[in-house]
């Protein structure tokens, strides 16, 4: 289900733009002027350390929006938005976005729910990255992702080993080694190289 139906976005003046894989939509510390929602593809919100290593703050797929806190809080983007694959994005001017929310309280309430869950996720990840060993970090992330997809007995993690490393602050080699160990211990299953829980 989309955060905001695309027909409604269009009614309020949204237009679609295309991004190629690895193309930046916006950069960290730039001013926020638009609401963005993925129509097709995947976008990541990411920061880079002094060595150029990525830390992924979030991955957003079709129907999901991203980058809204700066719209509400009137501060620059805290991260970069980069296309993980070729994408199509709905882009709505900030003022039109607020008019849409004023006219659609149910959508405004969905935003409160979504933003609250993102804060919960960021708090959890911050705690994990700062104080827990690799296995705990990976399991916590996997269990969180599964909880976001209710009514699924088996959940397949849709991310690569590199993406999991970038989301947990680990090196990819550590993620690969830890996942193999967890599979041997029966804590996870692997199917076509993807984690299944």
PDB file of N, CA and C in Angstrom, residues 23-76:
ATOM      1  N   UNK A  23      22.480   7.239  -8.832  1.00  0.00           N
ATOM      2  CA  UNK A  23      22.298   8.683  -8.988  1.00  0.00           C
ATOM      3  C   UNK A  23      21.756   9.276  -7.680  1.00  0.00           C
ATOM      4  N   UNK A  24      22.266  10.452  -7.321  1.00  0.00           N
ATOM      5  CA  UNK A  24      21.809  11.155  -6.117  1.00  0.00           C
ATOM      6  C   UNK A  24      20.532  11.931  -6.441  1.00  0.00           C
ATOM      7  N   UNK A  25      19.548  11.847  -5.555  1.00  0.00           N
ATOM      8  CA  UNK A  25      18.346  12.669  -5.664  1.00  0.00           C
ATOM      9  C   UNK A  25      18.567  13.978  -4.911  1.00  0.00           C
ATOM     10  N   UNK A  26      19.132  13.852  -3.709  1.00  0.00           N
ATOM     11  CA  UNK A  26      19.551  15.043  -2.973  1.00  0.00           C
ATOM     12  C   UNK A  26      20.744  14.676  -2.104  1.00  0.00           C
ATOM     13  N   UNK A  27      21.481  15.710  -1.693  1.00  0.00           N
ATOM     14  CA  UNK A  27      22.693  15.513  -0.902  1.00  0.00           C
ATOM     15  C   UNK A  27      22.480  15.982   0.528  1.00  0.00           C
ATOM     16  N   UNK A  28      23.243  15.390   1.415  1.00  0.00           N
ATOM     17  CA  UNK A  28      23.242  15.786   2.815  1.00  0.00           C
ATOM     18  C   UNK A  28      23.498  17.293   2.926  1.00  0.00           C
ATOM     19  N   UNK A  29      22.817  17.921   3.871  1.00  0.00           N
ATOM     20  CA  UNK A  29      22.959  19.345   4.194  1.00  0.00           C
ATOM     21  C   UNK A  29      22.333  20.291   3.174  1.00  0.00           C
ATOM     22  N   UNK A  30      21.580  19.751   2.190  1.00  0.00           N
ATOM     23  CA  UNK A  30      20.847  20.635   1.284  1.00  0.00           C
ATOM     24  C   UNK A  30      19.448  20.872   1.839  1.00  0.00           C
ATOM     25  N   UNK A  31      18.835  21.961   1.407  1.00  0.00           N
ATOM     26  CA  UNK A  31      17.523  22.349   1.920  1.00  0.00           C
ATOM     27  C   UNK A  31      16.426  21.485   1.294  1.00  0.00           C
ATOM     28  N   UNK A  32      15.408  21.163   2.093  1.00  0.00           N
ATOM     29  CA  UNK A  32      14.300  20.314   1.636  1.00  0.00           C
ATOM     30  C   UNK A  32      13.178  21.170   1.052  1.00  0.00           C
ATOM     31  N   UNK A  33      12.851  20.892  -0.223  1.00  0.00           N
ATOM     32  CA  UNK A  33      11.785  21.637  -0.891  1.00  0.00           C
ATOM     33  C   UNK A  33      10.677  20.735  -1.432  1.00  0.00           C
ATOM     34  N   UNK A  34      10.871  19.396  -1.355  1.00  0.00           N
ATOM     35  CA  UNK A  34       9.920  18.481  -1.980  1.00  0.00           C
ATOM     36  C   UNK A  34       9.634  17.270  -1.089  1.00  0.00           C
ATOM     37  N   UNK A  35       8.429  16.721  -1.270  1.00  0.00           N
ATOM     38  CA  UNK A  35       8.064  15.419  -0.725  1.00  0.00           C
ATOM     39  C   UNK A  35       8.384  14.401  -1.817  1.00  0.00           C
ATOM     40  N   UNK A  36       9.011  13.270  -1.432  1.00  0.00           N
ATOM     41  CA  UNK A  36       9.375  12.236  -2.393  1.00  0.00           C
ATOM     42  C   UNK A  36       8.741  10.907  -2.008  1.00  0.00           C
ATOM     43  N   UNK A  37       8.223  10.201  -3.022  1.00  0.00           N
ATOM     44  CA  UNK A  37       7.661   8.866  -2.812  1.00  0.00           C
ATOM     45  C   UNK A  37       8.089   7.980  -3.979  1.00  0.00           C
ATOM     46  N   UNK A  38       8.578   6.795  -3.654  1.00  0.00           N
ATOM     47  CA  UNK A  38       9.065   5.868  -4.682  1.00  0.00           C
ATOM     48  C   UNK A  38       7.873   5.283  -5.437  1.00  0.00           C
ATOM     49  N   UNK A  39       7.925   5.395  -6.748  1.00  0.00           N
ATOM     50  CA  UNK A  39       6.900   4.793  -7.601  1.00  0.00           C
ATOM     51  C   UNK A  39       7.387   3.438  -8.116  1.00  0.00           C
ATOM     52  N   UNK A  40       8.694   3.384  -8.415  1.00  0.00           N
ATOM     53  CA  UNK A  40       9.304   2.150  -8.910  1.00  0.00           C
ATOM     54  C   UNK A  40      10.781   2.159  -8.524  1.00  0.00           C
ATOM     55  N   UNK A  41      11.292   1.011  -8.076  1.00  0.00           N
ATOM     56  CA  UNK A  41      12.710   0.904  -7.722  1.00  0.00           C
ATOM     57  C   UNK A  41      12.940   1.009  -6.226  1.00  0.00           C
ATOM     58  N   UNK A  42      14.190   1.298  -5.844  1.00  0.00           N
ATOM     59  CA  UNK A  42      14.587   1.402  -4.440  1.00  0.00           C
ATOM     60  C   UNK A  42      15.544   2.574  -4.268  1.00  0.00           C
ATOM     61  N   UNK A  43      15.322   3.335  -3.202  1.00  0.00           N
ATOM     62  CA  UNK A  43      16.180   4.469  -2.854  1.00  0.00           C
ATOM     63  C   UNK A  43      16.721   4.217  -1.454  1.00  0.00           C
ATOM     64  N   UNK A  44      17.976   4.582  -1.221  1.00  0.00           N
ATOM     65  CA  UNK A  44      18.537   4.469   0.127  1.00  0.00           C
ATOM     66  C   UNK A  44      18.894   5.855   0.637  1.00  0.00           C
ATOM     67  N   UNK A  45      18.691   6.042   1.944  1.00  0.00           N
ATOM     68  CA  UNK A  45      19.181   7.229   2.636  1.00  0.00           C
ATOM     69  C   UNK A  45      20.483   6.786   3.263  1.00  0.00           C
ATOM     70  N   UNK A  46      21.576   7.507   2.970  1.00  0.00           N
ATOM     71  CA  UNK A  46      22.897   7.014   3.338  1.00  0.00           C
ATOM     72  C   UNK A  46      23.830   8.169   3.698  1.00  0.00           C
ATOM     73  N   UNK A  47      24.715   7.879   4.636  1.00  0.00           N
ATOM     74  CA  UNK A  47      25.817   8.784   4.963  1.00  0.00           C
ATOM     75  C   UNK A  47      27.123   8.036   4.715  1.00  0.00           C
ATOM     76  N   UNK A  48      28.221   8.794   4.599  1.00  0.00           N
ATOM     77  CA  UNK A  48      29.534   8.208   4.353  1.00  0.00           C
ATOM     78  C   UNK A  48      30.493   8.683   5.428  1.00  0.00           C
ATOM     79  N   UNK A  49      31.349   7.769   5.919  1.00  0.00           N
ATOM     80  CA  UNK A  49      32.353   8.204   6.898  1.00  0.00           C
ATOM     81  C   UNK A  49      33.575   8.748   6.161  1.00  0.00           C
ATOM     82  N   UNK A  50      34.594   9.132   6.915  1.00  0.00           N
ATOM     83  CA  UNK A  50      35.784   9.748   6.311  1.00  0.00           C
ATOM     84  C   UNK A  50      36.521   8.804   5.365  1.00  0.00           C
ATOM     85  N   UNK A  51      36.324   7.474   5.503  1.00  0.00           N
ATOM     86  CA  UNK A  51      36.945   6.503   4.596  1.00  0.00           C
ATOM     87  C   UNK A  51      36.080   6.212   3.377  1.00  0.00           C
ATOM     88  N   UNK A  52      34.894   6.824   3.324  1.00  0.00           N
ATOM     89  CA  UNK A  52      33.966   6.564   2.225  1.00  0.00           C
ATOM     90  C   UNK A  52      33.046   5.380   2.466  1.00  0.00           C
ATOM     91  N   UNK A  53      33.112   4.768   3.666  1.00  0.00           N
ATOM     92  CA  UNK A  53      32.239   3.638   3.973  1.00  0.00           C
ATOM     93  C   UNK A  53      30.823   4.148   4.189  1.00  0.00           C
ATOM     94  N   UNK A  54      29.857   3.425   3.615  1.00  0.00           N
ATOM     95  CA  UNK A  54      28.448   3.798   3.737  1.00  0.00           C
ATOM     96  C   UNK A  54      27.875   3.376   5.074  1.00  0.00           C
ATOM     97  N   UNK A  55      26.914   4.166   5.540  1.00  0.00           N
ATOM     98  CA  UNK A  55      26.044   3.734   6.630  1.00  0.00           C
ATOM     99  C   UNK A  55      24.632   4.033   6.161  1.00  0.00           C
ATOM    100  N   UNK A  56      23.859   2.969   5.895  1.00  0.00           N
ATOM    101  CA  UNK A  56      22.506   3.111   5.366  1.00  0.00           C
ATOM    102  C   UNK A  56      21.543   3.380   6.515  1.00  0.00           C
ATOM    103  N   UNK A  57      20.832   4.490   6.407  1.00  0.00           N
ATOM    104  CA  UNK A  57      19.847   4.864   7.420  1.00  0.00           C
ATOM    105  C   UNK A  57      18.475   4.295   7.099  1.00  0.00           C
ATOM    106  N   UNK A  58      18.226   3.992   5.844  1.00  0.00           N
ATOM    107  CA  UNK A  58      16.937   3.424   5.456  1.00  0.00           C
ATOM    108  C   UNK A  58      16.926   3.068   3.980  1.00  0.00           C
ATOM    109  N   UNK A  59      16.086   2.074   3.651  1.00  0.00           N
ATOM    110  CA  UNK A  59      15.888   1.646   2.265  1.00  0.00           C
ATOM    111  C   UNK A  59      14.391   1.779   1.983  1.00  0.00           C
ATOM    112  N   UNK A  60      14.053   2.373   0.844  1.00  0.00           N
ATOM    113  CA  UNK A  60      12.663   2.690   0.549  1.00  0.00           C
ATOM    114  C   UNK A  60      12.287   2.168  -0.833  1.00  0.00           C
ATOM    115  N   UNK A  61      11.189   1.408  -0.862  1.00  0.00           N
ATOM    116  CA  UNK A  61      10.735   0.750  -2.085  1.00  0.00           C
ATOM    117  C   UNK A  61       9.428   1.372  -2.568  1.00  0.00           C
ATOM    118  N   UNK A  62       8.890   0.828  -3.656  1.00  0.00           N
ATOM    119  CA  UNK A  62       7.669   1.364  -4.272  1.00  0.00           C
ATOM    120  C   UNK A  62       6.573   1.571  -3.223  1.00  0.00           C
ATOM    121  N   UNK A  63       5.990   2.767  -3.235  1.00  0.00           N
ATOM    122  CA  UNK A  63       4.924   3.118  -2.318  1.00  0.00           C
ATOM    123  C   UNK A  63       5.394   3.783  -1.049  1.00  0.00           C
ATOM    124  N   UNK A  64       6.707   3.736  -0.785  1.00  0.00           N
ATOM    125  CA  UNK A  64       7.238   4.328   0.445  1.00  0.00           C
ATOM    126  C   UNK A  64       7.788   5.722   0.174  1.00  0.00           C
ATOM    127  N   UNK A  65       7.645   6.573   1.184  1.00  0.00           N
ATOM    128  CA  UNK A  65       8.172   7.927   1.089  1.00  0.00           C
ATOM    129  C   UNK A  65       9.439   8.023   1.934  1.00  0.00           C
ATOM    130  N   UNK A  66      10.201   9.094   1.713  1.00  0.00           N
ATOM    131  CA  UNK A  66      11.448   9.270   2.458  1.00  0.00           C
ATOM    132  C   UNK A  66      11.809  10.748   2.481  1.00  0.00           C
ATOM    133  N   UNK A  67      12.624  11.115   3.461  1.00  0.00           N
ATOM    134  CA  UNK A  67      13.127  12.479   3.534  1.00  0.00           C
ATOM    135  C   UNK A  67      12.129  13.499   4.056  1.00  0.00           C
ATOM    136  N   UNK A  68      11.062  13.060   4.754  1.00  0.00           N
ATOM    137  CA  UNK A  68      10.057  14.011   5.230  1.00  0.00           C
ATOM    138  C   UNK A  68      10.444  14.802   6.478  1.00  0.00           C
ATOM    139  N   UNK A  69      11.228  14.247   7.430  1.00  0.00           N
ATOM    140  CA  UNK A  69      11.515  15.032   8.642  1.00  0.00           C
ATOM    141  C   UNK A  69      12.019  16.449   8.375  1.00  0.00           C
ATOM    142  N   UNK A  70      12.903  16.685   7.385  1.00  0.00           N
ATOM    143  CA  UNK A  70      13.319  18.067   7.123  1.00  0.00           C
ATOM    144  C   UNK A  70      12.170  18.970   6.656  1.00  0.00           C
ATOM    145  N   UNK A  71      11.148  18.374   6.016  1.00  0.00           N
ATOM    146  CA  UNK A  71       9.995  19.176   5.615  1.00  0.00           C
ATOM    147  C   UNK A  71       9.236  19.666   6.848  1.00  0.00           C
ATOM    148  N   UNK A  72       9.045  18.755   7.799  1.00  0.00           N
ATOM    149  CA  UNK A  72       8.309  19.101   9.016  1.00  0.00           C
ATOM    150  C   UNK A  72       9.146  19.963   9.960  1.00  0.00           C
ATOM    151  N   UNK A  73      10.441  19.672  10.052  1.00  0.00           N
ATOM    152  CA  UNK A  73      11.300  20.332  11.035  1.00  0.00           C
ATOM    153  C   UNK A  73      12.056  21.542  10.523  1.00  0.00           C
ATOM    154  N   UNK A  74      11.970  21.812   9.219  1.00  0.00           N
ATOM    155  CA  UNK A  74      12.650  22.970   8.614  1.00  0.00           C
ATOM    156  C   UNK A  74      14.161  22.947   8.875  1.00  0.00           C
ATOM    157  N   UNK A  75      14.790  21.795   8.611  1.00  0.00           N
ATOM    158  CA  UNK A  75      16.246  21.679   8.722  1.00  0.00           C
ATOM    159  C   UNK A  75      16.765  20.972   7.471  1.00  0.00           C
ATOM    160  N   UNK A  76      18.063  21.066   7.176  1.00  0.00           N
ATOM    161  CA  UNK A  76      18.614  20.419   5.973  1.00  0.00           C
ATOM    162  C   UNK A  76      18.547  18.894   6.069  1.00  0.00           C
TER     163      UNK A  76
END
